[in-house]
Short mmCIF file of C-alpha atoms in Angstrom, two decimals:
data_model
loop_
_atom_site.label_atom_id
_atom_site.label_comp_id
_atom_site.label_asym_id
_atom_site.label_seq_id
_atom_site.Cartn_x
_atom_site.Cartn_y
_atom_site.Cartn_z
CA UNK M 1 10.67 12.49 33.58
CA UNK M 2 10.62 9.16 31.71
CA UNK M 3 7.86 8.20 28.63
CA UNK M 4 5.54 6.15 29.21
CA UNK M 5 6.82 2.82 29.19
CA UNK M 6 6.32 0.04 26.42
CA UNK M 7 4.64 -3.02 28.03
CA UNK M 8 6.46 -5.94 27.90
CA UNK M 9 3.98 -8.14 27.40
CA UNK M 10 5.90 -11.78 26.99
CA UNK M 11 4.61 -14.49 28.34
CA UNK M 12 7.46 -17.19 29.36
CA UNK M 13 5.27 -20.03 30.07
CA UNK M 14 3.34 -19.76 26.92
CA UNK M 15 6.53 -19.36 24.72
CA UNK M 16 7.78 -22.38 26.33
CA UNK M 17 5.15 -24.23 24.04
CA UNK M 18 5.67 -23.11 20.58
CA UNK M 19 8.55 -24.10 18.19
CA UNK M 20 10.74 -21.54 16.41
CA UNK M 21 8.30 -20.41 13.92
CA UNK M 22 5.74 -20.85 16.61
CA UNK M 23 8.01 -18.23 18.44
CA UNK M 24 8.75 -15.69 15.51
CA UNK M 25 4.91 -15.26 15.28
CA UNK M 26 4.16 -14.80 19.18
CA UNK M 27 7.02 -12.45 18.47
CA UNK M 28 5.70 -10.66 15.68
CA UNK M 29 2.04 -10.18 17.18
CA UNK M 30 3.40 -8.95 19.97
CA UNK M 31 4.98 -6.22 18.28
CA UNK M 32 2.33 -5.52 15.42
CA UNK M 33 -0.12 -4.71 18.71
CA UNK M 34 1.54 -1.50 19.66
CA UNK M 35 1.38 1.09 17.61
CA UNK M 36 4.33 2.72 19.56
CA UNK M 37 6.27 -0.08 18.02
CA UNK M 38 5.31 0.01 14.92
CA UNK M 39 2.51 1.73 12.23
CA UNK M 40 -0.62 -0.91 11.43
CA UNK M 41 0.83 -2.92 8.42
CA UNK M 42 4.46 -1.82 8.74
CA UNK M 43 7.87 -3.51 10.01
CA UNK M 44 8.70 -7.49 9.55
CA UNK M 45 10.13 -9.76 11.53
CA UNK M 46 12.65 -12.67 10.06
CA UNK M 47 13.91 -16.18 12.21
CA UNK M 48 16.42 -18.07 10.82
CA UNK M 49 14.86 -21.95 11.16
CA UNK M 50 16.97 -25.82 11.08
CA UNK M 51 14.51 -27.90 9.07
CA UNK M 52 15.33 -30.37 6.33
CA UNK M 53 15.02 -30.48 2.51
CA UNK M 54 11.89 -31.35 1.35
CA UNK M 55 13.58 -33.35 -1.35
CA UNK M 56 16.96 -34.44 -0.07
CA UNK M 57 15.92 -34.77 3.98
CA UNK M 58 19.11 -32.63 4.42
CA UNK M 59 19.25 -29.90 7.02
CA UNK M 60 19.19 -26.41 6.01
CA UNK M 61 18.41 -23.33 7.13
CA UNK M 62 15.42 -21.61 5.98
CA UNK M 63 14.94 -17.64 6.43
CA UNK M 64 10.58 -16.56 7.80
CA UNK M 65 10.21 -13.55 7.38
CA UNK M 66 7.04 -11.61 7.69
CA UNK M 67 6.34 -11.28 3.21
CA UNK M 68 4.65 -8.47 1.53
CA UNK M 69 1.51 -7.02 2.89
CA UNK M 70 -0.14 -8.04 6.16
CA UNK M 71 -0.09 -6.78 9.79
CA UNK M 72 2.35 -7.89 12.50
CA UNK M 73 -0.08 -7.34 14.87
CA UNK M 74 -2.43 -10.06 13.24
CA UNK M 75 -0.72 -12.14 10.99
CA UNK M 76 -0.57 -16.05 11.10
CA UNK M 77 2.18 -18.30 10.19
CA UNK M 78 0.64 -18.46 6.43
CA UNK M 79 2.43 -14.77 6.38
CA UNK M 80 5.60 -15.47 6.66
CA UNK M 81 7.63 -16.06 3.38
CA UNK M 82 10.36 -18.99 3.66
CA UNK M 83 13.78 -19.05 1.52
CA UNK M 84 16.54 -20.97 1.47
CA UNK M 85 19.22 -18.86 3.28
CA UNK M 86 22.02 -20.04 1.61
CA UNK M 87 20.29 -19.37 -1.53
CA UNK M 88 19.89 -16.00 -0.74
CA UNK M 89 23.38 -15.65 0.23
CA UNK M 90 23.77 -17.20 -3.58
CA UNK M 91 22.82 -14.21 -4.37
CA UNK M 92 25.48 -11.84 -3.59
CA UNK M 93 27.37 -13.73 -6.96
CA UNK M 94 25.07 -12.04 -9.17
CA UNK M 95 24.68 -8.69 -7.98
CA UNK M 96 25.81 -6.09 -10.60
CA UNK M 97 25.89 -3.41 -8.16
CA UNK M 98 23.05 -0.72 -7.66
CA UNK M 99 22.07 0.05 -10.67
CA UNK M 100 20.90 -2.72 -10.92
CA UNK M 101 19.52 -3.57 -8.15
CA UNK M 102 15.77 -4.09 -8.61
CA UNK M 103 16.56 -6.98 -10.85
CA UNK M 104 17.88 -8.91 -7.76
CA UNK M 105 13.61 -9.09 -6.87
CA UNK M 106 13.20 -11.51 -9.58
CA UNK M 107 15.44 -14.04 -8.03
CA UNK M 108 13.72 -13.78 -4.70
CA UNK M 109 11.23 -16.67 -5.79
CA UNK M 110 13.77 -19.13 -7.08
CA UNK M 111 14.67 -18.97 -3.43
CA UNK M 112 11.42 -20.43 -2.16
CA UNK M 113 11.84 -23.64 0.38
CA UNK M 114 8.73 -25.84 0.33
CA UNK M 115 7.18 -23.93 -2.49
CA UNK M 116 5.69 -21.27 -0.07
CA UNK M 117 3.44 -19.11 -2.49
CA UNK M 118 3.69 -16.15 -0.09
CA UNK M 119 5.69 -13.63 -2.16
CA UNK M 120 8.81 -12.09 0.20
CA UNK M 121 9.07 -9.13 0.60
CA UNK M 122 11.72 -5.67 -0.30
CA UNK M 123 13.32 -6.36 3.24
CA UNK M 124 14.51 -9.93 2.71
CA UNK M 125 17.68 -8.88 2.35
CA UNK M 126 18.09 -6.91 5.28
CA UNK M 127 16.64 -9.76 7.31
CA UNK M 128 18.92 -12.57 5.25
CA UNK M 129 22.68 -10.94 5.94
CA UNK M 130 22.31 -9.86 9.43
CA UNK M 131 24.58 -12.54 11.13
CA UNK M 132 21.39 -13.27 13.91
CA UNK M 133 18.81 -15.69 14.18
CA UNK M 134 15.96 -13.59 14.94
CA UNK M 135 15.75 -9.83 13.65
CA UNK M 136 13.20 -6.96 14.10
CA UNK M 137 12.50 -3.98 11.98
CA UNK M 138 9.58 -1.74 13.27
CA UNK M 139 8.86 2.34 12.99
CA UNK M 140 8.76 3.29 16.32
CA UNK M 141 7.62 7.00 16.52
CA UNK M 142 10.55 7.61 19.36
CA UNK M 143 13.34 6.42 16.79
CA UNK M 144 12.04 7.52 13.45
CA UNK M 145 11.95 10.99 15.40
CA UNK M 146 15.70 10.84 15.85
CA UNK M 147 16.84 8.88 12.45
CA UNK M 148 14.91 11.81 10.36
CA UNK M 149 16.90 14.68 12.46
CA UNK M 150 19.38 16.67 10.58
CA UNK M 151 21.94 15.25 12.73
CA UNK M 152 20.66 11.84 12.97
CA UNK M 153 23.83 10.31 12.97
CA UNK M 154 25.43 11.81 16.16
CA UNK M 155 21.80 11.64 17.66
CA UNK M 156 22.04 8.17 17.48
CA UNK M 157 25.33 8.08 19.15
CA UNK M 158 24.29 10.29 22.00
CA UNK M 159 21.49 8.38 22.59
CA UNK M 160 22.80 4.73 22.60
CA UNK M 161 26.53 5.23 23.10
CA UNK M 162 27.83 2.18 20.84
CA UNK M 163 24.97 -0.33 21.38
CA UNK M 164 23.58 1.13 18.09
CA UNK M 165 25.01 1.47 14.36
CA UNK M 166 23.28 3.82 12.19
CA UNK M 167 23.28 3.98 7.99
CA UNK M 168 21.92 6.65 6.05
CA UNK M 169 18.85 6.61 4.27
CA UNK M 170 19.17 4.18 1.41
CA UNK M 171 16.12 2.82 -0.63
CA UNK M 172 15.31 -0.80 1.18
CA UNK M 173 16.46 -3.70 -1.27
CA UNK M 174 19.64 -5.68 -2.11
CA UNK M 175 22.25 -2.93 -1.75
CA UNK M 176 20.89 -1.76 2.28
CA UNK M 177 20.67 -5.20 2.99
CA UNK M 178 24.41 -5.92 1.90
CA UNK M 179 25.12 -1.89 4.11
CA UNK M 180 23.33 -3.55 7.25
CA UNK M 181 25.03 -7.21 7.04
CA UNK M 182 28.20 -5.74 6.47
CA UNK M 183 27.91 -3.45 9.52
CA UNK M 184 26.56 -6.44 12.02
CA UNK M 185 29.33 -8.41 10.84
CA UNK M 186 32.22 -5.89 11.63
CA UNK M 187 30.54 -4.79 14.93
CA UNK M 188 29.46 -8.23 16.58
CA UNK M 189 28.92 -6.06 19.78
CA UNK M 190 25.93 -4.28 17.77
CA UNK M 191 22.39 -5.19 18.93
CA UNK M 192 20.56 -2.80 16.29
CA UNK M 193 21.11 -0.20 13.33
CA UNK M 194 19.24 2.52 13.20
CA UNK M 195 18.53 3.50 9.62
CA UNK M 196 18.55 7.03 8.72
CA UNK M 197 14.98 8.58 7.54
CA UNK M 198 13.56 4.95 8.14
CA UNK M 199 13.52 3.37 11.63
CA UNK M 200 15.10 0.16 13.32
CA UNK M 201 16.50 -2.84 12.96
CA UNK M 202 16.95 -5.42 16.30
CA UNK M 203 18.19 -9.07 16.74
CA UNK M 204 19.30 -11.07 18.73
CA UNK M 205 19.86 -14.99 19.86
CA UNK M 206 16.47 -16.24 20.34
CA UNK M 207 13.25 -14.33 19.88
CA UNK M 208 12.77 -13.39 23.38
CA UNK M 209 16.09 -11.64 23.41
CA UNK M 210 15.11 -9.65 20.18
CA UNK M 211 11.35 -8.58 21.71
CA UNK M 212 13.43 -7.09 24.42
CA UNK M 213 16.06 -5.66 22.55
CA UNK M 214 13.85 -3.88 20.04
CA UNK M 215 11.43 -2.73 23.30
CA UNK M 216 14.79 -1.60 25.31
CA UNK M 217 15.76 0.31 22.35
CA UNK M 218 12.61 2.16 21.77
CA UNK M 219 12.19 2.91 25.53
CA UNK M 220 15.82 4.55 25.52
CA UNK M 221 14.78 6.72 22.63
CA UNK M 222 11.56 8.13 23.95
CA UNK M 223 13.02 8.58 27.69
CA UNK M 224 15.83 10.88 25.87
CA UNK M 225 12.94 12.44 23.76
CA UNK M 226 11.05 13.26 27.12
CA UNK M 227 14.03 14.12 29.30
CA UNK M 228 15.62 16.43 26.10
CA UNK M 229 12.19 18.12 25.08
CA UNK M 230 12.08 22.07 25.40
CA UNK M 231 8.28 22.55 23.88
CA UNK M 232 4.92 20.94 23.89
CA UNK M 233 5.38 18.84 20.45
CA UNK M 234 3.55 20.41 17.63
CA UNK M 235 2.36 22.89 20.19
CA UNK M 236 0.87 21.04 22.71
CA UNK M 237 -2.33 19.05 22.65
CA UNK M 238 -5.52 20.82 20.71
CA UNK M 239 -8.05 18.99 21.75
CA UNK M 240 -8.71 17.03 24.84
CA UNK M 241 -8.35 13.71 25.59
CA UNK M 242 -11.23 11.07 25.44
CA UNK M 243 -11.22 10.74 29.07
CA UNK M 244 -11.26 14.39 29.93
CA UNK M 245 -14.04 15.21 27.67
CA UNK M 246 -16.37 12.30 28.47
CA UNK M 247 -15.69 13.45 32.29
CA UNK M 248 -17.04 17.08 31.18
CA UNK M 249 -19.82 15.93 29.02
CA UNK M 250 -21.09 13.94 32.38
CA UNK M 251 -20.76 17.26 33.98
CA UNK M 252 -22.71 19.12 31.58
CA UNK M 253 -25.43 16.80 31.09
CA UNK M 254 -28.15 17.04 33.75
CA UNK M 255 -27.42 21.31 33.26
CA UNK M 256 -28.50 21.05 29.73
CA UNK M 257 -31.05 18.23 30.56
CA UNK M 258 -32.68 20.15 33.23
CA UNK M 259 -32.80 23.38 30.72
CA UNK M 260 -34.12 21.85 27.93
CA UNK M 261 -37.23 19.31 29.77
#
């Protein structure tokens, strides 16, 4: 028996309106709205977008990605923070390693394009030196349910034959972000990592191909969740649902009417 199926809820004709960033946040709401794809408030979303200098007029590439605090499922563009990419990849020259790794935050805002106030956010990294324009990273129940398994690792083989990477749990910041760009680099034929104890990271060419990788993925988990299950989860349901007990309430009502008028 198959889970119940993530909608994919993409709408070609309207995407064919928007620009990239335009895209990246169509994108990002759409994920943000399911809570099967991720918690209210958690995950980001990163595109990697051609503009030029503000200054110079020269093109660069600038790195959105979804900054500290927010929603996916509600954010506007005024959420995303923007960085010069190859700044960030400046970066990697002054790493010291990971002890000293929270120092690398400080740099994040001399890394600013178009003096975007929106601070950025933990996950920059992650988002910056994955070799993809557009990258996901959402908590989907079905995935964080096999990444925190004692044998998360092999799950994640089993489950997505070589599709998938996988790293161990690692605090998010500089270090995991040099782990997961490292990893997409040396696998091109990768289309997500699944990070151990955490949940998921997605790209692909253009945001439409990483909405349906990151849906495709989760799907694939929670089918072998449903087809590999031996219990009720947790013991089964306690209490039932809304429907079922507004349907019983309707059919206790005119009994308790008619014996209390």
């Amino acid at each position: 028996m198959a889970a119940q199926p993530l909608d994919d809820l993409w709408d070609a004709a309207h995407a064919a309106t928007l620009d990239e960033p335009g895209l990246l946040l169509y994108r990002s709401n759409l994920l943000g709205a399911d809570l099967a794809v991720t918690n209210f408030g958690g995950g980001n979303t990163s595109a990697k977008v051609q503009a030029s200098d503000p200054l110079t007029g020269a093109p660069v590439t600038v790195l959105w990605v979804k900054g500290s605090g927010g929603d996916l499922g509600s954010m506007g563009l005024d959420g995303f923070a923007t960085l010069y990419l190859n700044r960030l990849e400046a970066l990697k020259g002054l790493y010291r390693g990971p002890a000293h790794e929270d120092a690398m935050v400080g740099y994040l805002p001399h890394c600013t394009f178009a003096l975007n106030p929106r601070a950025a956010s933990i996950d920059t990294a992650l988002h910056a030196f994955v070799p993809a324009v557009h990258v996901d990273h959402v908590h989907p129940d079905a995935v964080i349910a096999l990444a925190a398994s004692e044998n998360a690792e092999a799950l994640t083989r089993d489950v997505f034959g070589g599709e998938i990477g996988f790293l161990p749990w690692r605090r998010p910041g500089f270090e995991l972000g040099l782990q997961l760009g490292a990893l997409a680099t040396e696998n091109p034929h990768l289309t997500g990592v699944v990070l151990g104890g955490h949940g998921l990271f997605t790209w692909g060419p253009t945001a439409r191909d990483s909405y349906a990788a990151t849906l495709r993925i989760i799907r694939k988990a929670a089918d072998w969740l449903e087809a590999n299950r031996r219990r009720p989860a947790f013991g089964g349901a306690r209490v039932a649902t809304a429907p079922d007990r507004a349907a019983t309430a309707a059919r206790l009502m005119p009994l308790i009417r008619g014996k209390i008028s």
